Short mmCIF file of C-alpha atoms and ligand atoms in Angstrom, two decimals:
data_model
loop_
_atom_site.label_atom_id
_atom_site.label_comp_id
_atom_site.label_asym_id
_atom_site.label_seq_id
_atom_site.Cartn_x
_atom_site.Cartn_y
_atom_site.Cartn_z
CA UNK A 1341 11.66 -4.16 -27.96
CA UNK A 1342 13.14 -4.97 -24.59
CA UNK A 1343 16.72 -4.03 -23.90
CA UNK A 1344 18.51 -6.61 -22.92
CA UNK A 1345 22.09 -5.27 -22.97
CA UNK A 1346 22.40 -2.17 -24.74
CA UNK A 1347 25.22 -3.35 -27.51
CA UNK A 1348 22.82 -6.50 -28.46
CA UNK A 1349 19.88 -4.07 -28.79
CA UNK A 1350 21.60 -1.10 -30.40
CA UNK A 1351 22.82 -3.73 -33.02
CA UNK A 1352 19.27 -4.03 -34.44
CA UNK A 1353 17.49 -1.04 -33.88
CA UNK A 1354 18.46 2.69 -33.39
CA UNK A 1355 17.95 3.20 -30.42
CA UNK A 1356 16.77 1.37 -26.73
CA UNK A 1357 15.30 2.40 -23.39
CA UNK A 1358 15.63 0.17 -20.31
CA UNK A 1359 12.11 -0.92 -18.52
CA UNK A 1360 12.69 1.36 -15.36
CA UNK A 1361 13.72 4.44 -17.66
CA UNK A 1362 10.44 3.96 -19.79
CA UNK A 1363 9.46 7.64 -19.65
CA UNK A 1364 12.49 8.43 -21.49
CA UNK A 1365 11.15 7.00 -24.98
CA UNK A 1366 9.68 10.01 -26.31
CA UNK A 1367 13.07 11.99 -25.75
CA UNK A 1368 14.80 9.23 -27.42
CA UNK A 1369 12.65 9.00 -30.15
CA UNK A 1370 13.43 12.61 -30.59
CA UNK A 1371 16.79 12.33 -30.61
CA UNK A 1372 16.42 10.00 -33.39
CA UNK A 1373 14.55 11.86 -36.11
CA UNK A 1374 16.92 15.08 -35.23
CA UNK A 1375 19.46 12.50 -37.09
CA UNK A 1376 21.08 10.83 -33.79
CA UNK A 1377 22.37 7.08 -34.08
CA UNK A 1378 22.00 4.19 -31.30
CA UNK A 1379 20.87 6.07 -28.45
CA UNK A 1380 19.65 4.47 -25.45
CA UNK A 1381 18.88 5.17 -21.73
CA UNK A 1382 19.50 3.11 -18.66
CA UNK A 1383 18.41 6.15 -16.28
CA UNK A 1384 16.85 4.73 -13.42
CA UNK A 1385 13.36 6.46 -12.43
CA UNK A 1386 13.87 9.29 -9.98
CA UNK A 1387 10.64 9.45 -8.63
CA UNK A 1388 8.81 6.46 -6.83
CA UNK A 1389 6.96 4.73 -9.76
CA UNK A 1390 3.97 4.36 -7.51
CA UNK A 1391 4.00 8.26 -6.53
CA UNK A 1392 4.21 9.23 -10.32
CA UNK A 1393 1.03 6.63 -11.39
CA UNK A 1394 -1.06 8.80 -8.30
CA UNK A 1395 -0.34 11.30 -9.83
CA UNK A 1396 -1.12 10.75 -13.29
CA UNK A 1397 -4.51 9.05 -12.29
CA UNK A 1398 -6.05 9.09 -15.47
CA UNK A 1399 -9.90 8.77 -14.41
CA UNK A 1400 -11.01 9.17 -18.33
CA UNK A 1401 -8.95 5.80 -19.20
CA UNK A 1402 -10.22 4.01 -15.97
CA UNK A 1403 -13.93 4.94 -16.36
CA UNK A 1404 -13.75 3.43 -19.75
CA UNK A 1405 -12.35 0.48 -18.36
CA UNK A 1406 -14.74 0.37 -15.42
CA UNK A 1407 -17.52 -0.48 -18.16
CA UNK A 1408 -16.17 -4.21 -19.00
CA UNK A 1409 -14.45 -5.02 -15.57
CA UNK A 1410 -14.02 -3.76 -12.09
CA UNK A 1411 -10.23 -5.55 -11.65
CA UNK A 1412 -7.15 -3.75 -11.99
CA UNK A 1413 -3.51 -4.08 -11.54
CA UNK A 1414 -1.10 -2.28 -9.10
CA UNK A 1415 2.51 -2.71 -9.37
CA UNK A 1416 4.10 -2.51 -5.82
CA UNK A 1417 7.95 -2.95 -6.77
CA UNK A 1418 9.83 -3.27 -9.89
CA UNK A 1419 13.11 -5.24 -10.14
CA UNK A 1420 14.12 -8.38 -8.49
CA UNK A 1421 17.14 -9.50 -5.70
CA UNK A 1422 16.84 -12.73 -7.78
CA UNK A 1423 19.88 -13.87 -10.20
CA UNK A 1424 18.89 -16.65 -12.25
CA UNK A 1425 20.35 -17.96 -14.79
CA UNK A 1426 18.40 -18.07 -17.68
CA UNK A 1427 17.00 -14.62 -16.83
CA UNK A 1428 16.82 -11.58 -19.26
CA UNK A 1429 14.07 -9.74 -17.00
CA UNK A 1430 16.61 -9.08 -14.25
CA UNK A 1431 18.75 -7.07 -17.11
CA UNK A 1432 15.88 -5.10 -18.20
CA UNK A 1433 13.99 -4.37 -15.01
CA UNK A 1434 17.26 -3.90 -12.77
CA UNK A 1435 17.78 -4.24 -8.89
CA UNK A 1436 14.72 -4.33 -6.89
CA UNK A 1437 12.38 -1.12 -6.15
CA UNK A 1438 9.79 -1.50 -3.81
CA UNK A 1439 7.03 1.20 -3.93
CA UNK A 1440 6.52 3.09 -0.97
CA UNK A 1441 3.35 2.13 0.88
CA UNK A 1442 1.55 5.33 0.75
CA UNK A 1443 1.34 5.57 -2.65
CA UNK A 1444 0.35 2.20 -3.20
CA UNK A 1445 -1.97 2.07 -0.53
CA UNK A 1446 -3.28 6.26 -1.83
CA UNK A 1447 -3.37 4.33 -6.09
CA UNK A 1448 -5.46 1.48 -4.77
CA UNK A 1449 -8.04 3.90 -2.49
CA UNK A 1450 -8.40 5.73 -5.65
CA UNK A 1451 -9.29 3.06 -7.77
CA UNK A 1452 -12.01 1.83 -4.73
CA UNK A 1453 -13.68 5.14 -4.87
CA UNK A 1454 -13.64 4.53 -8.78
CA UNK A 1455 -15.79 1.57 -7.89
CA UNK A 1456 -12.98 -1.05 -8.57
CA UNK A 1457 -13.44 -4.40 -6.90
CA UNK A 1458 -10.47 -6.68 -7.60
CA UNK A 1459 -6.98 -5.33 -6.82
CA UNK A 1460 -4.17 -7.26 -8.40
CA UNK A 1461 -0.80 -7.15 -6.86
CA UNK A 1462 2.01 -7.76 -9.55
CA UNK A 1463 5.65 -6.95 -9.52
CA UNK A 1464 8.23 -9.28 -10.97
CA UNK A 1465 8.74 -11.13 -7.35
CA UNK A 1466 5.61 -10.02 -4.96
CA UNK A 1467 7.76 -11.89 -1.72
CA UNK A 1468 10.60 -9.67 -2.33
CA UNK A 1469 8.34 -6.78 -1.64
CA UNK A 1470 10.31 -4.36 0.91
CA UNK A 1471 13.67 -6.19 1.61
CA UNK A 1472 15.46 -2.78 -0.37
CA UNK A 1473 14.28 -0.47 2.38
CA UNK A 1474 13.70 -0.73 6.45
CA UNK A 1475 9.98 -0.29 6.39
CA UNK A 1476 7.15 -3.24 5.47
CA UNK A 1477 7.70 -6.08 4.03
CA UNK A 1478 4.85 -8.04 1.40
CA UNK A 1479 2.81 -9.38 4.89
CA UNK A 1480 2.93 -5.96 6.78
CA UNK A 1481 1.89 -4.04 3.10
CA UNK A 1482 -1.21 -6.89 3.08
CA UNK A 1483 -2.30 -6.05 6.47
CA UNK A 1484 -2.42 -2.45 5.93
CA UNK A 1485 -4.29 -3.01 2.02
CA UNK A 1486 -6.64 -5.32 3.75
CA UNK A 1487 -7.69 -2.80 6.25
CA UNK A 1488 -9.13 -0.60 3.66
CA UNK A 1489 -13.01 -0.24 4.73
CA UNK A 1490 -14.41 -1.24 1.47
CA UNK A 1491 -15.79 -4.39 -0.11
CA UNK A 1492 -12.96 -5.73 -2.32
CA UNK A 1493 -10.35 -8.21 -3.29
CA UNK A 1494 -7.12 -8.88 -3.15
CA UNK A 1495 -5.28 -10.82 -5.36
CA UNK A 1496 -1.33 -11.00 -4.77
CA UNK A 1497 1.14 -11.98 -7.48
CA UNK A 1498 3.94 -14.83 -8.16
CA UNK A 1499 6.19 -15.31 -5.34
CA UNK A 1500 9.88 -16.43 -5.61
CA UNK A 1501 9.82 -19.56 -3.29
CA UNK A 1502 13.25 -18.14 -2.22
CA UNK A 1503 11.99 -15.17 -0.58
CA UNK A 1504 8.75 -16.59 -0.21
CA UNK A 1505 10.45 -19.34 2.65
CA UNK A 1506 11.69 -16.04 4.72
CA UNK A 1507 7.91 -15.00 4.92
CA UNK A 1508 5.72 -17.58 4.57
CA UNK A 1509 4.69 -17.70 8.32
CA UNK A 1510 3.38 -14.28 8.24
CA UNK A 1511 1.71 -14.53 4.95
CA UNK A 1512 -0.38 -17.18 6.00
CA UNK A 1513 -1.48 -15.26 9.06
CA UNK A 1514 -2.44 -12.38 6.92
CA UNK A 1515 -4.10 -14.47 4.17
CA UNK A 1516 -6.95 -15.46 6.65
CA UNK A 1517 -8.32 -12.07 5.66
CA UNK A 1518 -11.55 -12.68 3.39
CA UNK A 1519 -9.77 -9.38 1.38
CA UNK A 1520 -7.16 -11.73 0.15
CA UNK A 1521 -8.11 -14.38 -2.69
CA UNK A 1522 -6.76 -18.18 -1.15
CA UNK A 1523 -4.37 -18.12 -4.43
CA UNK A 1524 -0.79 -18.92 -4.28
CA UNK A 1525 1.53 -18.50 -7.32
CA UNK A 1526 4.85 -20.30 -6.63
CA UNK A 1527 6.85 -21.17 -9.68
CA UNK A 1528 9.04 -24.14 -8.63
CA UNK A 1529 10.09 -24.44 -12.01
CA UNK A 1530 11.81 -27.64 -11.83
CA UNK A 1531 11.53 -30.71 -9.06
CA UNK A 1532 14.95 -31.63 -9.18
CA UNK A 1533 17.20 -30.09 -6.52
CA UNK A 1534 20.57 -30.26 -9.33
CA UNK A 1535 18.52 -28.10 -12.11
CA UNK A 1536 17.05 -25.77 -9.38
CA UNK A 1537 21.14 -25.06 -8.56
CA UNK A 1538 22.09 -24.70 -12.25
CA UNK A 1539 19.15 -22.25 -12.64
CA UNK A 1540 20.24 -20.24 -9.29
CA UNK A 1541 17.10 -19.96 -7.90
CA UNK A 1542 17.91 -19.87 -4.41
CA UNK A 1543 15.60 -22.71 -2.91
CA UNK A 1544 15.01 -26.32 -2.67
CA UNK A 1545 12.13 -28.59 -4.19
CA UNK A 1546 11.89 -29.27 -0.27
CA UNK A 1547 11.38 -25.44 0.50
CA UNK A 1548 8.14 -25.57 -1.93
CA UNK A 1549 6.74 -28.24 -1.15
CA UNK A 1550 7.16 -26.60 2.92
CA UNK A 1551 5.20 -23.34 1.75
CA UNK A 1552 2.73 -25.62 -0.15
CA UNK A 1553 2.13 -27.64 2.58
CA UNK A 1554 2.03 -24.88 5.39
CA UNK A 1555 -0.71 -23.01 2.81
CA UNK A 1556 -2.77 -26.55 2.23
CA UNK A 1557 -3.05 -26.87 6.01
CA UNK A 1558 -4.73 -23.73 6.71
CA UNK A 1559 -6.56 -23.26 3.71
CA UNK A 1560 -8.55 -26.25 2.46
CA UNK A 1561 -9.53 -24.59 -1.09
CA UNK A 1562 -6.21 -23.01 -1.84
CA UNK A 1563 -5.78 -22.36 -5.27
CA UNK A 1564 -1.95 -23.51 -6.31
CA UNK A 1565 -0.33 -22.42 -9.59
CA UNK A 1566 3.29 -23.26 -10.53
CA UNK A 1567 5.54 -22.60 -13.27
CA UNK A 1568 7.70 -25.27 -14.92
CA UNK A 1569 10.22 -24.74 -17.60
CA UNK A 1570 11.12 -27.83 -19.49
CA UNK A 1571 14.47 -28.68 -21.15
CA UNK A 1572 16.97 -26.77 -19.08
CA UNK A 1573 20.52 -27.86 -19.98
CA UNK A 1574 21.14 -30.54 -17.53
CA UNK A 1575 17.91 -31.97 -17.12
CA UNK A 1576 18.23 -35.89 -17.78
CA UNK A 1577 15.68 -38.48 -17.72
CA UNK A 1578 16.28 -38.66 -13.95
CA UNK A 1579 15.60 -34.99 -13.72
CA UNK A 1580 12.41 -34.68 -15.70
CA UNK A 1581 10.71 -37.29 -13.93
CA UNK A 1582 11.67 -35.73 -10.79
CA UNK A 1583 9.62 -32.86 -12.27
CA UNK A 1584 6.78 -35.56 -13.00
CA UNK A 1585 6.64 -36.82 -9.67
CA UNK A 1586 6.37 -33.84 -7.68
CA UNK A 1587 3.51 -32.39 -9.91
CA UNK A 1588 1.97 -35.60 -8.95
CA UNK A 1589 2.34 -35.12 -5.25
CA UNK A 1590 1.42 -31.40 -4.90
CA UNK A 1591 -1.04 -31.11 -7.83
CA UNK A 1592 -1.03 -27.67 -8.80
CA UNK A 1593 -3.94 -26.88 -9.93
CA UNK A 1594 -2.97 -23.90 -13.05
CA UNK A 1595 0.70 -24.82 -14.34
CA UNK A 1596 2.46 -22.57 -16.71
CA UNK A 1597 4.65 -24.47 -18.81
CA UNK A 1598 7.56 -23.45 -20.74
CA UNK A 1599 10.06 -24.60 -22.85
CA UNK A 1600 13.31 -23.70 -22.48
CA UNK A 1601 14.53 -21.58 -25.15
CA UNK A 1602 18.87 -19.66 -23.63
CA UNK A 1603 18.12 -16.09 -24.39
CA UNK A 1604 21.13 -13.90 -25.19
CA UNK A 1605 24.16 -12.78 -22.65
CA UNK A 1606 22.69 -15.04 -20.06
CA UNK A 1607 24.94 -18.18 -18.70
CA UNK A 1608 22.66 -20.62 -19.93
CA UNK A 1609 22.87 -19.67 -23.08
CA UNK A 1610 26.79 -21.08 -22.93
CA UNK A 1611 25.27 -24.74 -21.29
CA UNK A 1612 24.37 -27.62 -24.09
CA UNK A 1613 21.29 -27.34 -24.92
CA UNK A 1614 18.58 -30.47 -25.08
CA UNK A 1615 17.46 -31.38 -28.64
CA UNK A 1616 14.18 -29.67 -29.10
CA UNK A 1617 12.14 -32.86 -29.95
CA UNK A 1618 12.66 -33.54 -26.34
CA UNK A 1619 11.90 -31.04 -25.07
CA UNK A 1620 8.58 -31.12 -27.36
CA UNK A 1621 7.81 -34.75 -26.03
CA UNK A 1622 8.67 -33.41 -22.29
CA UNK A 1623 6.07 -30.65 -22.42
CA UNK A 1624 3.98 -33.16 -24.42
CA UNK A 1625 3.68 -35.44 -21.01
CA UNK A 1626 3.74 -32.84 -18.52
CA UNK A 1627 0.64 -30.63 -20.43
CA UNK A 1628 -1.36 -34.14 -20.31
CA UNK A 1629 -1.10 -34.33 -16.52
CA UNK A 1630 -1.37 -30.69 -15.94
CA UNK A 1631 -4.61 -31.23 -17.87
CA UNK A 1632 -5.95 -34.71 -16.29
CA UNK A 1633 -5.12 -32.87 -12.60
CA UNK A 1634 -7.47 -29.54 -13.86
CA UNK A 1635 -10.34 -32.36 -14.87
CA UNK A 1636 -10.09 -33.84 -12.33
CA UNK A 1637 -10.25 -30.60 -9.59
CA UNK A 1638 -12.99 -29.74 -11.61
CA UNK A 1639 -15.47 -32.28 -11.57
CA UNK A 1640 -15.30 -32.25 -7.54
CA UNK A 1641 -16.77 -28.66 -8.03
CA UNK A 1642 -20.00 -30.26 -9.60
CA UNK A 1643 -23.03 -29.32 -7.77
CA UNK A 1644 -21.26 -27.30 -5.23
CA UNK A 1645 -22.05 -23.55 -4.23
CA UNK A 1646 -19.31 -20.93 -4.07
CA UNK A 1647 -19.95 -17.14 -3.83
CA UNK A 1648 -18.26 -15.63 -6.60
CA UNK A 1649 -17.27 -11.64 -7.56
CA UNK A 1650 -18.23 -11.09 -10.96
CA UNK A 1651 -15.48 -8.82 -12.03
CA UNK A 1652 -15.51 -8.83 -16.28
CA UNK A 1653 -17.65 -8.97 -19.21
CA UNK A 1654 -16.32 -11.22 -21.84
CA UNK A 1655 -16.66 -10.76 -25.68
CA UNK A 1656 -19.28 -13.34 -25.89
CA UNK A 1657 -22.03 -11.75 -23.83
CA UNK A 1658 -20.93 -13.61 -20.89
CA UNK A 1659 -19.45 -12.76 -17.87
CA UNK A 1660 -16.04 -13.76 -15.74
CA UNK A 1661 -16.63 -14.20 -11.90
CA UNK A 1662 -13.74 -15.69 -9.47
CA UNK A 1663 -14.28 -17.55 -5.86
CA UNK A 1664 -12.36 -17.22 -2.94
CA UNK A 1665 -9.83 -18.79 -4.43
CA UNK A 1666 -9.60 -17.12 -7.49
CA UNK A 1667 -11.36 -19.73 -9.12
CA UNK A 1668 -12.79 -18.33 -12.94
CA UNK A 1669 -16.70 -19.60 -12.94
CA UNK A 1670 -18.36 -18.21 -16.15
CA UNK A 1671 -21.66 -17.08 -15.86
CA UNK A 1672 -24.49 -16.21 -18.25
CA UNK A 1673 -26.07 -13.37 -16.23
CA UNK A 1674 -25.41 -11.28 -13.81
CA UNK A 1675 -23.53 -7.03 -13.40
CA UNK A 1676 -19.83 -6.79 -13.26
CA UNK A 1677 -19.10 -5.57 -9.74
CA UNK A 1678 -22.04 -8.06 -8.12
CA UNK A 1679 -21.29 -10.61 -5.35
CA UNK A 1680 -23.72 -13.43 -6.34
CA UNK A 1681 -24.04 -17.34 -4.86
CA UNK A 1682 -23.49 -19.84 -7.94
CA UNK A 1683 -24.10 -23.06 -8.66
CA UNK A 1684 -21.44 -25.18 -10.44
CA UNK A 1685 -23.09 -26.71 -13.51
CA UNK A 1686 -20.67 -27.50 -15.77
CA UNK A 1687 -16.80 -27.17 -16.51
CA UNK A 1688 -14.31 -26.95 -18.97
CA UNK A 1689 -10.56 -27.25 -18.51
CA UNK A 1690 -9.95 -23.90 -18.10
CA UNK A 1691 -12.89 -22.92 -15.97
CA UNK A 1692 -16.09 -23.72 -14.53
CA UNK A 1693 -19.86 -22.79 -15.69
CA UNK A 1694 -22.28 -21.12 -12.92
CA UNK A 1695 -25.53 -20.49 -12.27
CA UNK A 1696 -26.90 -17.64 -10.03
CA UNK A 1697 -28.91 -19.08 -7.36
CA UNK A 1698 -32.14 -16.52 -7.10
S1 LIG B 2414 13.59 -15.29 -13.05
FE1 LIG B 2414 15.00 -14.89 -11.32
S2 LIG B 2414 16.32 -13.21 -11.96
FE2 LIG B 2414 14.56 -13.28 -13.37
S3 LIG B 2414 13.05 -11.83 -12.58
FE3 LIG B 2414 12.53 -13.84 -11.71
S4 LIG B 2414 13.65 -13.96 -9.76
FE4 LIG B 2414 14.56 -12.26 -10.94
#
């Protein structure tokens, strides 16, 4: 299990091994059966996490994955300069560690040469990326990824609109790459300025709607996805429909919804908390518009032609392929790897149905 705070986790199991210290399991483990009781390790990682993955390329475990998809994930930082508060990750994960560029940059020319084709930037705040140490920030680390000569894409994790407002401007610039999927993740999380304080998160609905906007402008088939938790303490009628409103106006088109459950030793936890058949009926209303908005973005793709990366095979014989934007269009023929031009023929909420144009 995750450790959240070392007494809270050593009360249930024997013993507990923070996120960044994750090599150390097998040593604790040890230390267990030779008869130890609650042990646990906190130990930062001495090494750069991105240097260590380089170097334990495992091309056995990537070939096999090579056979059902040609996307994989790179972590460029761990940690976050975030402090919100509901949080539990920023426990377990620690202070922010970005990954230095050359090992990044050396893990993702490895997997090209592999014949990967869809690089997927994740950390637990992408915009945060480089603010720990003097050299690139997340704009300046794009740039140099999307100068890779190979065919690829790029597809760059959730953004904290916090940091995201510092570095918007140069993120845009950089996004006009055709490396770099037109996909924005910004969680807002909540559209009402007093919740977004109570949760610390360091912006204002104003500041996302700003990035939003700025992205919109400049990229007419932007693909937005948000992240809204429902039923933080505080959040009246008022509030929610503050919530409702700006998901009206902005229209992102994935939202990941969650209800707010206060997870142990973080302030939130102390706040009263909204009965849980509101919060049920809150979800309830916001999942119907997040669904009407996805129907509705979908049927304008009708007809149209998009060309599309096909980059997994699903479990039903068919295959997953994405657009520019990062769009899923499920296809019925096809090689994993292939760029192909696709007709939209069909949807369903969750994606659209293609057809290869011959
Ligand atoms: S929710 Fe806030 S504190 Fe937690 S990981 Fe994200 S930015 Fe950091």
């Amino acid at each position: 299990m995750p450790l959240i705070s070392p007494k809270l986790s050593l009360s249930i199991v024997d013993g507990a091994v923070a996120a960044r210290a994750i090599s150390k399991v097998s040593k604790i483990a040890e230390r267990i059966l030779k008869g130890e009781e609650k042990v646990f390790c906190l130990k930062p990682l001495q090494i750069d996490k991105a240097k260590e993955r380089v170097k334990n390329f495992s091309s056995l475990c990537l070939m096999k994955k090579l056979q059902n998809s040609v996307s994989e994930q790179v972590s460029i930082s761990e940690g976050c300069l975030g402090n919100c508060s509901y949080c539990t990750s920023k426990f377990a994960r620690g202070k922010l560690k970005s990954f230095y560029p050359t090992y990044i940059l050396k893990e993702i020319n490895q997997l090209l040469e592999y014949g990967f084709k869809e690089i997927q930037l994740t950390a637990q705040d992408t915009a945060v990326y480089g603010l720990d140490k003097n050299g690139p920030k997340l704009p300046q680390l794009l740039e140099e990824i999307s100068k890779i000569p190979a065919d690829f894409k790029i597809r760059v994790g959730m953004m904290n609109p916090k940091f995201a407002k510092l570095i918007y401007k140069d993120l845009i610039s950089v996004f006009h790459s055709n490396k770099i999927y037109k996909y924005l993740h910004l969680p807002v999380q909540s559209g009402d300025n007093k919740i977004l304080e109570k949760m610390k998160r360091g912006y204002r609905v104003e500041d996302f709607e700003k990035i939003v906007y700025e992205f919109k402008k400049e990229f007419d088939d932007l693909l937005l996805a948000t992240d809204i938790i429902v039923g933080f303490p505080g959040e009246d009628e008022k509030s929610f429909q503050k919530t409702v409103k700006l998901i009206e106006r902005v229209r992102p088109h994935i939202i990941n919804i969650t209800k707010f459950s206060p997870r142990p030793g973080t302030e939130a936890k102390n706040w009263q908390q909204l009965p849980q058949t509101l919060k049920n009926e809150r979800t309830k209303i916001l999942r119907e518009i997040s669904q009407d908005i996805r129907k509705e973005d979908n049927q304008k793709f009708l007809g149209k032609v998009f060309e599309v990366l096909i980059t997994e095979k699903r479990k039903n014989e068919t295959l997953l392929s994405r657009t520019n934007s990062f769009k899923a269009v499920i296809l019925k023929e096809g090689k994993i790897g292939e760029k192909q031009k696709v007709k939209i023929t069909d949807y369903k909420i969750n994606y659209l149905i293609g057809k290869i144009l011959n």
